[in-house]
Structures are given as C-alpha cells and as structure tokens.
Amino acid sequence: MSKNYAVIMAGGIGSRFWPKSRTAYPKQFIDILGIGKTLIQLTFDRLALVVPAENIYIITNESYYGLVKEQIPNIKDDNILLEPARRNTAPCIAYSCSKILHNEPDANILIAPSDHFIHDEIKFKDYVKKAFRYLKLNPKALLTLGIKPSRPDVNYGYIQYHEDKVEEGFHKVKTFTEKPNEELAKTFLKSGDFLWNSGIFLWKAKTIMNAFTKLLPDIYDAFRDGKNYYYRKGESAFIKKAYTLCTNISIDYGVLEKSKSVYVMPSSFGWTDLGTWGSLYDHYEKDYLGNAVSGKNVIIYDAANCMVMNSQDKLMVLQGLNDYCVIDTADVLIILKKDEESTLKKIMADIKMKKGERFL
C-alpha cells in the first residue's frame, strides 16, 4: 500500500469572494470558474493523480460535512476530518497529520488548500513526484513548493531562499514574509531570490509532529492522545476538547518561520491562489473591452475591464463602468472598484454590525 497521503484544507469561508461565497456555502464548494466543477472537486481530482484516492483526507468545518459528502461522494467518513472551530492552519495540520500517522507510521503527506487553481496538472504531478522522492532521501525536511513570481503581488506570501542548491531543484529557505506592501514586493521581485508561497507543503507525518513538539507544544499536546480515539466512535468528542486547547495560528508563523529544516522547490505549473475577484478576473475569458462576464442576461455599454457575475434570471445592464467588480446574487448586489477589494473586510464588518449575519 502506498505511504503517500494528501490532505485538503477546506474549512475557510472565502470572505474575499463575498457575496458569492457565504459562511454557509463558501467558495471551495462553488463552481466559481464556471467550468462544471467546484474548487474542492478540482483539487481532489488533481491530488488523485499523485496519491491513491483512498489516501486523500479532507479537513473542514463540521458544518460543511454535508457539502463534502455531496461533492466528493466516494470519500469514506474516516477521511473527512471535522473541525469544531476555526483555529487557522496549524491545528488543522496537527490534527490531520497525527491521525494519518496513527494509520501509517511512515506516511509522507502532501498538504494543499482547496481553493487553488492549477493549469498544468501534468507538471504538477511531476513536481510532486520529485518532492516525494526528496523526502525519501531527506526524511527530516519540511518542504514547500514555491512559485516564481510574475508581478509584485501584495496578496501572496513570499519565500526567500539560499542561492546554493542542497540538491538539484531544492534550496534551503532563508525567510518567510507574509503579504508585503507593494514597494517591498517590487524589491523581492527584482532581487530574484524570492518565490511566492503556494501554501502547498510536503513532509513526513512524524517529522511535522516532531516540529510541533518543539515549536508549538501546546498544539502537539492537544492531539497527543489522539491515538486512543482516531478511527473510533470517541474521535469527535476528543477533537472538540482538543480544539479548545489550540492556539489560533498558521503553520507558517508557528512552525515554518522558526524551523531550521525548511526547504523549497521552485516550481512552475500554472498556479493561482483564487483568493480575490481580481484573481478570478485573470482566469475568465474577456470581451474586446476586457470585461469578464459570468451570466446569460448581461448587456454592457461603454464599460471596460470589469468583473461581472450575474447568476440570476434578471437582466443586468452596465454602462460607463471601468475596472469594477459587479457581483449580483439573490439577496446582495455589490459594485466595487477592483483596486479597492481590500475594503471588503470592512464592508462585511459594517454589514454584520448594521444588518446582523443574514447577508454573510
């Protein structure tokens, strides 16, 4: 049986895709690209190219269990890990890796977000195979796939690496920088020794759990007794208690920025983090004025470079807009400048205060 496993992290609410993505039905369960498959379905199919389907685990919020079963119908219940609360990626990874470790003491694990899009899945498969081979020879390594940046994007994290290769295609990591400002991002791009942090990680289960013991011992302790509950009836109750003990922290801040055993493989397989309406705009076909349109009843006059999504039967008419996001749902219409998407978080906070959570 293969010792290679994969974990899909699918617990986020996709707030930057509001109002299409909602707390009750977030973006990973939506066909946001309009291609007939949701993001989590695309991710599962992609990972099934590199590990056996029965070795793919999905970790998500307990409220999304029904959505996972509906969209990935053949997955076993033991492979759906339900989080009772959102505590960022470190507890999520500790739970999934400790459970897999209990099942396979020599497991190699690929961690992947559920909401990324990859154009070249054949290249992705080749990089992952190479990464698994590297882990076999370097079992104490914590490995991440870095993407060569094409622009000074402030929405991504950056990885700086040592120029000297530790092995063909692999470098030791110098620093992590989370979402720099534009000036710093331009400096990173110019230097040539920075990569985008794809959020895709590979490591041996026992290696990452050893890292938790040293760097995030409270989280390690929360899951330490999991071996007495995993794959059994008492697992849910154990996890509920464990999550009350966990710090809300990302794996990047909690482990990778502190560890001396982090390596990166510069990769190129057409990766995109579909995190914003602007990033989605880049993937849609556009009309001759640069408008990306989803919806059958949209008429545009003198508008250019807009991201337009109209999923209703109503007629939408746009005139005179340039560089806007126009997103219409059954109960929310938002018209927002594309370069001011960062204000969405404040807008949603205002809505929660003034209107409650009905529209979120």
mmCIF file of C-alpha atoms in Angstrom:
data_model
loop_
_atom_site.group_PDB
_atom_site.id
_atom_site.type_symbol
_atom_site.label_atom_id
_atom_site.label_comp_id
_atom_site.label_asym_id
_atom_site.label_seq_id
_atom_site.Cartn_x
_atom_site.Cartn_y
_atom_site.Cartn_z
ATOM 1 C CA MET A 1 0.000 0.000 0.000
ATOM 2 C CA SER A 2 1.243 3.498 -0.820
ATOM 3 C CA LYS A 3 2.692 5.515 2.046
ATOM 4 C CA ASN A 4 1.928 8.774 0.239
ATOM 5 C CA TYR A 5 -1.076 10.714 1.514
ATOM 6 C CA ALA A 6 -2.711 14.069 0.810
ATOM 7 C CA VAL A 7 -4.729 16.451 2.965
ATOM 8 C CA ILE A 8 -7.086 19.046 1.506
ATOM 9 C CA MET A 9 -7.674 22.035 3.792
ATOM 10 C CA ALA A 10 -11.267 23.106 3.129
ATOM 11 C CA GLY A 11 -12.504 24.890 6.222
ATOM 12 C CA GLY A 12 -12.312 28.553 5.193
ATOM 13 C CA ILE A 13 -15.289 30.790 4.490
ATOM 14 C CA GLY A 14 -13.793 32.570 1.449
ATOM 15 C CA SER A 15 -14.716 36.039 2.666
ATOM 16 C CA ARG A 16 -12.825 37.773 -0.149
ATOM 17 C CA PHE A 17 -15.306 36.233 -2.597
ATOM 18 C CA TRP A 18 -18.306 37.666 -0.775
ATOM 19 C CA PRO A 19 -21.181 37.958 -1.642
ATOM 20 C CA LYS A 20 -20.919 34.842 -3.841
ATOM 21 C CA SER A 21 -19.072 32.941 -1.102
ATOM 22 C CA ARG A 22 -21.057 32.781 2.148
ATOM 23 C CA THR A 23 -20.370 31.337 5.574
ATOM 24 C CA ALA A 24 -22.937 28.591 4.935
ATOM 25 C CA TYR A 25 -21.702 27.872 1.395
ATOM 26 C CA PRO A 26 -18.093 29.012 0.893
ATOM 27 C CA LYS A 27 -16.141 29.312 -2.324
ATOM 28 C CA GLN A 28 -14.462 25.884 -2.272
ATOM 29 C CA PHE A 29 -17.905 24.335 -2.819
ATOM 30 C CA ILE A 30 -18.838 26.696 -5.669
ATOM 31 C CA ASP A 31 -18.179 26.356 -9.401
ATOM 32 C CA ILE A 32 -16.623 29.807 -9.284
ATOM 33 C CA LEU A 33 -14.795 29.294 -12.606
ATOM 34 C CA GLY A 34 -17.940 28.253 -14.456
ATOM 35 C CA ILE A 35 -16.404 25.004 -15.765
ATOM 36 C CA GLY A 36 -18.744 22.430 -14.258
ATOM 37 C CA LYS A 37 -16.646 21.513 -11.198
ATOM 38 C CA THR A 38 -16.194 23.179 -7.835
ATOM 39 C CA LEU A 39 -12.768 24.101 -6.495
ATOM 40 C CA ILE A 40 -12.726 21.233 -3.996
ATOM 41 C CA GLN A 41 -13.671 18.757 -6.746
ATOM 42 C CA LEU A 42 -10.853 20.057 -8.942
ATOM 43 C CA THR A 43 -8.413 19.767 -6.027
ATOM 44 C CA PHE A 44 -9.474 16.212 -5.150
ATOM 45 C CA ASP A 45 -9.159 15.068 -8.774
ATOM 46 C CA ARG A 46 -5.729 16.704 -9.056
ATOM 47 C CA LEU A 47 -4.402 15.055 -5.901
ATOM 48 C CA ALA A 48 -5.772 11.696 -7.031
ATOM 49 C CA LEU A 49 -3.147 11.910 -9.785
ATOM 50 C CA VAL A 50 -0.328 11.775 -7.203
ATOM 51 C CA VAL A 51 -1.688 9.649 -4.325
ATOM 52 C CA PRO A 52 -4.333 6.904 -4.190
ATOM 53 C CA ALA A 53 -7.825 8.379 -3.813
ATOM 54 C CA GLU A 54 -8.347 6.371 -0.630
ATOM 55 C CA ASN A 55 -5.316 8.179 0.865
ATOM 56 C CA ILE A 56 -6.834 11.648 0.405
ATOM 57 C CA TYR A 57 -8.208 13.290 3.550
ATOM 58 C CA ILE A 58 -10.359 16.426 3.664
ATOM 59 C CA ILE A 59 -10.320 18.595 6.776
ATOM 60 C CA THR A 60 -13.145 21.095 7.034
ATOM 61 C CA ASN A 61 -15.522 22.756 9.453
ATOM 62 C CA GLU A 62 -18.109 20.376 10.886
ATOM 63 C CA SER A 63 -20.906 22.436 9.315
ATOM 64 C CA TYR A 64 -19.607 21.516 5.832
ATOM 65 C CA TYR A 65 -19.789 17.731 6.231
ATOM 66 C CA GLY A 66 -22.891 17.515 4.023
ATOM 67 C CA LEU A 67 -21.273 19.599 1.276
ATOM 68 C CA VAL A 68 -18.188 17.366 1.256
ATOM 69 C CA LYS A 69 -20.288 14.192 1.015
ATOM 70 C CA GLU A 70 -22.408 15.714 -1.732
ATOM 71 C CA GLN A 71 -19.449 16.835 -3.841
ATOM 72 C CA ILE A 72 -16.971 14.002 -3.091
ATOM 73 C CA PRO A 73 -19.496 11.149 -2.698
ATOM 74 C CA ASN A 74 -16.997 8.269 -2.676
ATOM 75 C CA ILE A 75 -14.865 9.541 0.187
ATOM 76 C CA LYS A 76 -15.014 7.490 3.395
ATOM 77 C CA ASP A 77 -16.222 9.135 6.598
ATOM 78 C CA ASP A 78 -12.884 8.324 8.263
ATOM 79 C CA ASN A 79 -11.215 10.523 5.640
ATOM 80 C CA ILE A 80 -13.375 13.550 6.461
ATOM 81 C CA LEU A 81 -11.894 15.388 9.439
ATOM 82 C CA LEU A 82 -14.352 17.787 11.051
ATOM 83 C CA GLU A 83 -13.130 20.847 12.907
ATOM 84 C CA PRO A 84 -15.434 22.144 15.663
ATOM 85 C CA ALA A 85 -13.930 25.642 15.384
ATOM 86 C CA ARG A 86 -11.692 27.659 13.071
ATOM 87 C CA ARG A 87 -8.179 27.844 14.520
ATOM 88 C CA ASN A 88 -6.123 28.554 11.372
ATOM 89 C CA THR A 89 -3.815 26.058 9.644
ATOM 90 C CA ALA A 90 -1.526 24.847 12.448
ATOM 91 C CA PRO A 91 -4.205 22.948 14.436
ATOM 92 C CA CYS A 92 -5.742 21.784 11.157
ATOM 93 C CA ILE A 93 -2.420 20.265 10.071
ATOM 94 C CA ALA A 94 -1.640 18.831 13.511
ATOM 95 C CA TYR A 95 -4.993 17.028 13.592
ATOM 96 C CA SER A 96 -4.771 15.602 10.073
ATOM 97 C CA CYS A 97 -1.106 14.585 10.285
ATOM 98 C CA SER A 98 -1.439 12.971 13.710
ATOM 99 C CA LYS A 99 -4.430 10.951 12.516
ATOM 100 C CA ILE A 100 -2.637 9.762 9.381
ATOM 101 C CA LEU A 101 0.481 8.993 11.451
ATOM 102 C CA HIS A 102 -1.641 6.703 13.623
ATOM 103 C CA ASN A 103 -2.740 4.850 10.480
ATOM 104 C CA GLU A 104 0.691 4.787 8.775
ATOM 105 C CA PRO A 105 3.832 5.438 10.888
ATOM 106 C CA ASP A 106 5.954 6.113 7.801
ATOM 107 C CA ALA A 107 3.460 8.338 5.961
ATOM 108 C CA ASN A 108 4.539 11.082 3.557
ATOM 109 C CA ILE A 109 1.927 13.837 3.430
ATOM 110 C CA LEU A 110 1.097 16.491 0.845
ATOM 111 C CA ILE A 111 -0.891 19.425 2.276
ATOM 112 C CA ALA A 112 -2.916 21.506 -0.186
ATOM 113 C CA PRO A 113 -5.544 24.251 0.087
ATOM 114 C CA SER A 114 -8.906 23.504 -1.526
ATOM 115 C CA ASP A 115 -9.264 26.807 -3.378
ATOM 116 C CA HIS A 116 -6.221 26.999 -5.660
ATOM 117 C CA PHE A 117 -6.261 26.519 -9.408
ATOM 118 C CA ILE A 118 -3.501 24.789 -11.355
ATOM 119 C CA HIS A 119 -3.377 24.998 -15.143
ATOM 120 C CA ASP A 120 -0.830 22.264 -15.871
ATOM 121 C CA GLU A 121 -1.720 19.205 -13.813
ATOM 122 C CA ILE A 122 0.860 17.036 -15.588
ATOM 123 C CA LYS A 123 3.665 19.370 -14.495
ATOM 124 C CA PHE A 124 2.162 19.489 -11.015
ATOM 125 C CA LYS A 125 2.253 15.697 -10.875
ATOM 126 C CA ASP A 126 5.930 15.683 -11.926
ATOM 127 C CA TYR A 127 6.911 18.221 -9.246
ATOM 128 C CA VAL A 128 5.063 16.318 -6.520
ATOM 129 C CA LYS A 129 6.683 13.019 -7.515
ATOM 130 C CA LYS A 130 10.078 14.707 -7.340
ATOM 131 C CA ALA A 131 9.191 16.141 -3.922
ATOM 132 C CA PHE A 132 8.172 12.728 -2.560
ATOM 133 C CA ARG A 133 11.492 11.286 -3.813
ATOM 134 C CA TYR A 134 13.314 14.095 -1.998
ATOM 135 C CA LEU A 135 11.505 13.265 1.256
ATOM 136 C CA LYS A 136 12.571 9.653 0.934
ATOM 137 C CA LEU A 137 16.214 10.755 0.918
ATOM 138 C CA ASN A 138 15.732 13.648 3.363
ATOM 139 C CA PRO A 139 13.108 12.486 5.863
ATOM 140 C CA LYS A 140 13.677 15.389 8.279
ATOM 141 C CA ALA A 141 12.910 18.068 5.703
ATOM 142 C CA LEU A 142 9.848 20.304 5.753
ATOM 143 C CA LEU A 143 9.295 21.056 2.085
ATOM 144 C CA THR A 144 7.224 23.723 0.378
ATOM 145 C CA LEU A 145 6.568 24.384 -3.302
ATOM 146 C CA GLY A 146 7.471 27.945 -4.253
ATOM 147 C CA ILE A 147 6.167 29.713 -7.349
ATOM 148 C CA LYS A 148 8.344 32.068 -9.388
ATOM 149 C CA PRO A 149 6.620 35.479 -9.092
ATOM 150 C CA SER A 150 5.488 37.207 -12.280
ATOM 151 C CA ARG A 151 4.479 40.511 -10.648
ATOM 152 C CA PRO A 152 4.821 42.294 -7.277
ATOM 153 C CA ASP A 153 1.578 40.879 -5.870
ATOM 154 C CA VAL A 154 0.796 42.040 -2.317
ATOM 155 C CA ASN A 155 -1.809 39.303 -1.766
ATOM 156 C CA TYR A 156 0.752 36.478 -1.570
ATOM 157 C CA GLY A 157 3.330 35.421 0.959
ATOM 158 C CA TYR A 158 6.984 35.312 -0.176
ATOM 159 C CA ILE A 159 9.785 32.825 0.458
ATOM 160 C CA GLN A 160 13.433 33.864 0.231
ATOM 161 C CA TYR A 161 15.829 31.017 -0.491
ATOM 162 C CA HIS A 162 19.575 30.423 -0.483
ATOM 163 C CA GLU A 163 21.054 30.500 -3.965
ATOM 164 C CA ASP A 164 23.090 27.329 -3.477
ATOM 165 C CA LYS A 165 21.116 24.166 -4.127
ATOM 166 C CA VAL A 166 21.141 21.469 -1.470
ATOM 167 C CA GLU A 167 20.169 19.085 -4.238
ATOM 168 C CA GLU A 168 19.107 19.589 -7.849
ATOM 169 C CA GLY A 169 15.945 21.683 -7.740
ATOM 170 C CA PHE A 170 15.862 22.228 -3.955
ATOM 171 C CA HIS A 171 17.044 25.128 -1.782
ATOM 172 C CA LYS A 172 17.197 25.881 1.919
ATOM 173 C CA VAL A 173 14.755 28.601 2.960
ATOM 174 C CA LYS A 174 16.079 31.896 4.376
ATOM 175 C CA THR A 175 12.924 33.820 5.289
ATOM 176 C CA PHE A 176 9.140 33.939 5.005
ATOM 177 C CA THR A 177 7.355 37.273 4.510
ATOM 178 C CA GLU A 178 3.560 37.383 4.687
ATOM 179 C CA LYS A 179 1.846 39.803 2.256
ATOM 180 C CA PRO A 180 4.381 42.640 1.928
ATOM 181 C CA ASN A 181 3.482 46.146 0.787
ATOM 182 C CA GLU A 182 3.875 46.992 -2.894
ATOM 183 C CA GLU A 183 7.297 48.620 -2.541
ATOM 184 C CA LEU A 184 8.701 45.614 -0.706
ATOM 185 C CA ALA A 185 7.085 43.207 -3.184
ATOM 186 C CA LYS A 186 8.818 45.064 -6.038
ATOM 187 C CA THR A 187 12.146 44.708 -4.207
ATOM 188 C CA PHE A 188 11.538 40.978 -3.786
ATOM 189 C CA LEU A 189 10.742 40.587 -7.474
ATOM 190 C CA LYS A 190 13.871 42.487 -8.516
ATOM 191 C CA SER A 191 16.187 40.502 -6.220
ATOM 192 C CA GLY A 192 15.407 37.211 -7.949
ATOM 193 C CA ASP A 193 15.732 35.049 -4.830
ATOM 194 C CA PHE A 194 12.102 35.214 -3.684
ATOM 195 C CA LEU A 195 9.219 32.910 -4.561
ATOM 196 C CA TRP A 196 5.506 33.091 -3.898
ATOM 197 C CA ASN A 197 4.438 30.832 -1.054
ATOM 198 C CA SER A 198 1.966 28.428 -2.688
ATOM 199 C CA GLY A 199 0.730 27.025 0.622
ATOM 200 C CA ILE A 200 1.472 23.519 -0.677
ATOM 201 C CA PHE A 201 3.656 21.549 1.730
ATOM 202 C CA LEU A 202 5.168 18.067 1.845
ATOM 203 C CA TRP A 203 6.679 16.265 4.810
ATOM 204 C CA LYS A 204 6.747 13.028 6.700
ATOM 205 C CA ALA A 205 3.996 12.820 9.292
ATOM 206 C CA LYS A 206 6.425 12.057 12.106
ATOM 207 C CA THR A 207 8.692 14.954 11.065
ATOM 208 C CA ILE A 208 5.974 17.605 11.248
ATOM 209 C CA MET A 209 4.694 16.214 14.552
ATOM 210 C CA ASN A 210 8.239 16.375 15.947
ATOM 211 C CA ALA A 211 8.346 20.009 14.844
ATOM 212 C CA PHE A 212 5.131 20.658 16.767
ATOM 213 C CA THR A 213 6.675 19.220 19.942
ATOM 214 C CA LYS A 214 9.459 21.813 19.782
ATOM 215 C CA LEU A 215 7.749 24.860 18.273
ATOM 216 C CA LEU A 216 4.046 24.570 19.160
ATOM 217 C CA PRO A 217 3.980 22.202 22.122
ATOM 218 C CA ASP A 218 0.501 23.276 23.239
ATOM 219 C CA ILE A 219 -0.950 22.157 19.911
ATOM 220 C CA TYR A 220 1.038 18.927 19.980
ATOM 221 C CA ASP A 221 -0.232 18.210 23.491
ATOM 222 C CA ALA A 222 -3.818 18.840 22.400
ATOM 223 C CA PHE A 223 -3.636 15.945 19.912
ATOM 224 C CA ARG A 224 -1.117 13.732 21.718
ATOM 225 C CA ASP A 225 -3.725 11.261 22.985
ATOM 226 C CA GLY A 226 -5.485 11.074 19.622
ATOM 227 C CA LYS A 227 -4.141 7.577 19.051
ATOM 228 C CA ASN A 228 -6.689 6.371 21.619
ATOM 229 C CA TYR A 229 -9.589 7.876 19.656
ATOM 230 C CA TYR A 230 -8.790 8.103 15.946
ATOM 231 C CA TYR A 231 -10.963 5.938 13.675
ATOM 232 C CA ARG A 232 -13.225 5.229 16.670
ATOM 233 C CA LYS A 233 -16.536 6.458 17.994
ATOM 234 C CA GLY A 234 -14.965 8.843 20.515
ATOM 235 C CA GLU A 235 -12.935 10.818 17.964
ATOM 236 C CA SER A 236 -15.421 13.691 17.620
ATOM 237 C CA ALA A 237 -15.629 14.334 21.366
ATOM 238 C CA PHE A 238 -11.832 14.176 21.671
ATOM 239 C CA ILE A 239 -11.371 16.690 18.838
ATOM 240 C CA LYS A 240 -13.887 19.117 20.335
ATOM 241 C CA LYS A 241 -11.841 19.176 23.535
ATOM 242 C CA ALA A 242 -8.524 19.364 21.672
ATOM 243 C CA TYR A 243 -9.577 22.446 19.724
ATOM 244 C CA THR A 244 -10.364 24.333 22.922
ATOM 245 C CA LEU A 245 -6.667 23.916 23.809
ATOM 246 C CA CYS A 246 -5.275 25.108 20.457
ATOM 247 C CA THR A 247 -3.761 28.479 19.691
ATOM 248 C CA ASN A 248 -5.191 30.237 16.625
ATOM 249 C CA ILE A 249 -2.049 30.324 14.473
ATOM 250 C CA SER A 250 -0.938 29.476 10.949
ATOM 251 C CA ILE A 251 1.598 26.762 10.174
ATOM 252 C CA ASP A 252 3.756 29.453 8.543
ATOM 253 C CA TYR A 253 4.045 31.597 11.679
ATOM 254 C CA GLY A 254 4.002 28.736 14.145
ATOM 255 C CA VAL A 255 6.433 26.292 12.553
ATOM 256 C CA LEU A 256 7.936 27.169 9.180
ATOM 257 C CA GLU A 257 9.298 30.610 10.142
ATOM 258 C CA LYS A 258 11.047 29.108 13.177
ATOM 259 C CA SER A 259 12.285 25.765 11.898
ATOM 260 C CA LYS A 260 15.823 25.309 10.560
ATOM 261 C CA SER A 261 14.730 22.375 8.377
ATOM 262 C CA VAL A 262 12.572 24.122 5.778
ATOM 263 C CA TYR A 263 13.350 23.700 2.086
ATOM 264 C CA VAL A 264 11.712 24.982 -1.069
ATOM 265 C CA MET A 265 11.437 23.631 -4.582
ATOM 266 C CA PRO A 266 10.970 26.416 -7.181
ATOM 267 C CA SER A 267 8.013 25.226 -9.235
ATOM 268 C CA SER A 268 6.127 26.208 -12.356
ATOM 269 C CA PHE A 269 2.782 24.581 -13.115
ATOM 270 C CA GLY A 270 0.391 27.473 -13.682
ATOM 271 C CA TRP A 271 -0.544 28.048 -10.040
ATOM 272 C CA THR A 272 -3.060 30.641 -8.885
ATOM 273 C CA ASP A 273 -4.487 31.290 -5.463
ATOM 274 C CA LEU A 274 -8.082 32.178 -6.319
ATOM 275 C CA GLY A 275 -8.360 34.496 -3.356
ATOM 276 C CA THR A 276 -9.953 37.628 -4.804
ATOM 277 C CA TRP A 277 -12.343 38.758 -7.507
ATOM 278 C CA GLY A 278 -9.338 40.304 -9.239
ATOM 279 C CA SER A 279 -7.547 36.942 -9.380
ATOM 280 C CA LEU A 280 -10.715 35.337 -10.775
ATOM 281 C CA TYR A 281 -10.908 38.076 -13.403
ATOM 282 C CA ASP A 282 -7.498 36.961 -14.686
ATOM 283 C CA HIS A 283 -8.894 33.476 -15.432
ATOM 284 C CA TYR A 284 -12.082 34.421 -17.249
ATOM 285 C CA GLU A 285 -12.395 34.962 -20.980
ATOM 286 C CA LYS A 286 -12.929 38.610 -21.743
ATOM 287 C CA ASP A 287 -14.752 40.598 -24.386
ATOM 288 C CA TYR A 288 -12.971 43.076 -26.649
ATOM 289 C CA LEU A 289 -13.134 45.733 -23.923
ATOM 290 C CA GLY A 290 -11.627 43.454 -21.281
ATOM 291 C CA ASN A 291 -14.836 42.611 -19.424
ATOM 292 C CA ALA A 292 -15.032 39.168 -17.792
ATOM 293 C CA VAL A 293 -18.692 38.183 -17.669
ATOM 294 C CA SER A 294 -20.488 35.283 -15.995
ATOM 295 C CA GLY A 295 -24.254 35.248 -16.558
ATOM 296 C CA LYS A 296 -26.515 34.909 -19.566
ATOM 297 C CA ASN A 297 -28.505 38.132 -19.161
ATOM 298 C CA VAL A 298 -25.825 40.820 -19.114
ATOM 299 C CA ILE A 299 -25.699 43.748 -21.524
ATOM 300 C CA ILE A 300 -22.768 46.168 -21.435
ATOM 301 C CA TYR A 301 -22.383 49.659 -22.866
ATOM 302 C CA ASP A 302 -19.152 51.662 -22.722
ATOM 303 C CA ALA A 303 -17.733 49.613 -19.837
ATOM 304 C CA ALA A 304 -14.252 48.111 -19.731
ATOM 305 C CA ASN A 305 -12.072 45.785 -17.638
ATOM 306 C CA CYS A 306 -14.904 44.787 -15.293
ATOM 307 C CA MET A 307 -15.507 41.516 -13.436
ATOM 308 C CA VAL A 308 -19.221 40.823 -13.785
ATOM 309 C CA MET A 309 -21.117 37.927 -12.223
ATOM 310 C CA ASN A 310 -24.880 37.695 -12.584
ATOM 311 C CA SER A 311 -26.270 34.299 -11.644
ATOM 312 C CA GLN A 312 -29.912 35.373 -11.607
ATOM 313 C CA ASP A 313 -32.529 35.377 -14.341
ATOM 314 C CA LYS A 314 -32.861 39.133 -14.029
ATOM 315 C CA LEU A 315 -31.421 41.370 -16.727
ATOM 316 C CA MET A 316 -28.271 43.260 -15.775
ATOM 317 C CA VAL A 317 -27.279 46.361 -17.764
ATOM 318 C CA LEU A 318 -23.917 48.076 -17.216
ATOM 319 C CA GLN A 319 -22.996 51.443 -18.639
ATOM 320 C CA GLY A 320 -19.912 53.586 -18.166
ATOM 321 C CA LEU A 321 -18.039 51.499 -15.592
ATOM 322 C CA ASN A 322 -14.306 50.896 -15.774
ATOM 323 C CA ASP A 323 -12.297 48.483 -13.578
ATOM 324 C CA TYR A 324 -15.197 47.474 -11.335
ATOM 325 C CA CYS A 325 -16.425 44.237 -9.789
ATOM 326 C CA VAL A 326 -20.187 43.893 -10.176
ATOM 327 C CA ILE A 327 -21.436 40.819 -8.314
ATOM 328 C CA ASP A 328 -25.146 40.064 -8.092
ATOM 329 C CA THR A 329 -26.719 37.284 -6.010
ATOM 330 C CA ALA A 330 -30.278 36.570 -4.891
ATOM 331 C CA ASP A 331 -30.046 38.939 -1.926
ATOM 332 C CA VAL A 332 -26.909 41.062 -2.395
ATOM 333 C CA LEU A 333 -25.603 43.336 -5.138
ATOM 334 C CA ILE A 334 -22.138 44.823 -4.737
ATOM 335 C CA ILE A 335 -20.433 47.301 -7.066
ATOM 336 C CA LEU A 336 -16.814 47.725 -6.042
ATOM 337 C CA LYS A 337 -13.674 49.144 -7.606
ATOM 338 C CA LYS A 338 -11.320 46.292 -8.496
ATOM 339 C CA ASP A 339 -8.351 48.011 -6.898
ATOM 340 C CA GLU A 340 -10.233 48.501 -3.627
ATOM 341 C CA GLU A 341 -11.103 44.875 -2.908
ATOM 342 C CA SER A 342 -9.224 45.160 0.368
ATOM 343 C CA THR A 343 -12.184 47.138 1.719
ATOM 344 C CA LEU A 344 -14.406 44.032 1.566
ATOM 345 C CA LYS A 345 -13.378 43.015 5.071
ATOM 346 C CA LYS A 346 -14.506 46.375 6.486
ATOM 347 C CA ILE A 347 -17.698 46.295 4.419
ATOM 348 C CA MET A 348 -18.583 42.870 5.796
ATOM 349 C CA ALA A 349 -17.861 44.029 9.355
ATOM 350 C CA ASP A 350 -20.175 47.012 8.846
ATOM 351 C CA ILE A 351 -22.901 44.776 7.444
ATOM 352 C CA LYS A 352 -22.618 42.426 10.413
ATOM 353 C CA MET A 353 -22.961 45.361 12.810
ATOM 354 C CA LYS A 354 -25.879 47.017 10.973
ATOM 355 C CA LYS A 355 -27.744 44.044 9.500
ATOM 356 C CA GLY A 356 -26.621 41.013 11.500
ATOM 357 C CA GLU A 357 -25.326 37.865 9.787
ATOM 358 C CA ARG A 358 -28.234 37.348 7.394
ATOM 359 C CA PHE A 359 -26.289 38.590 4.362
ATOM 360 C CA LEU A 360 -22.958 36.984 5.293
#
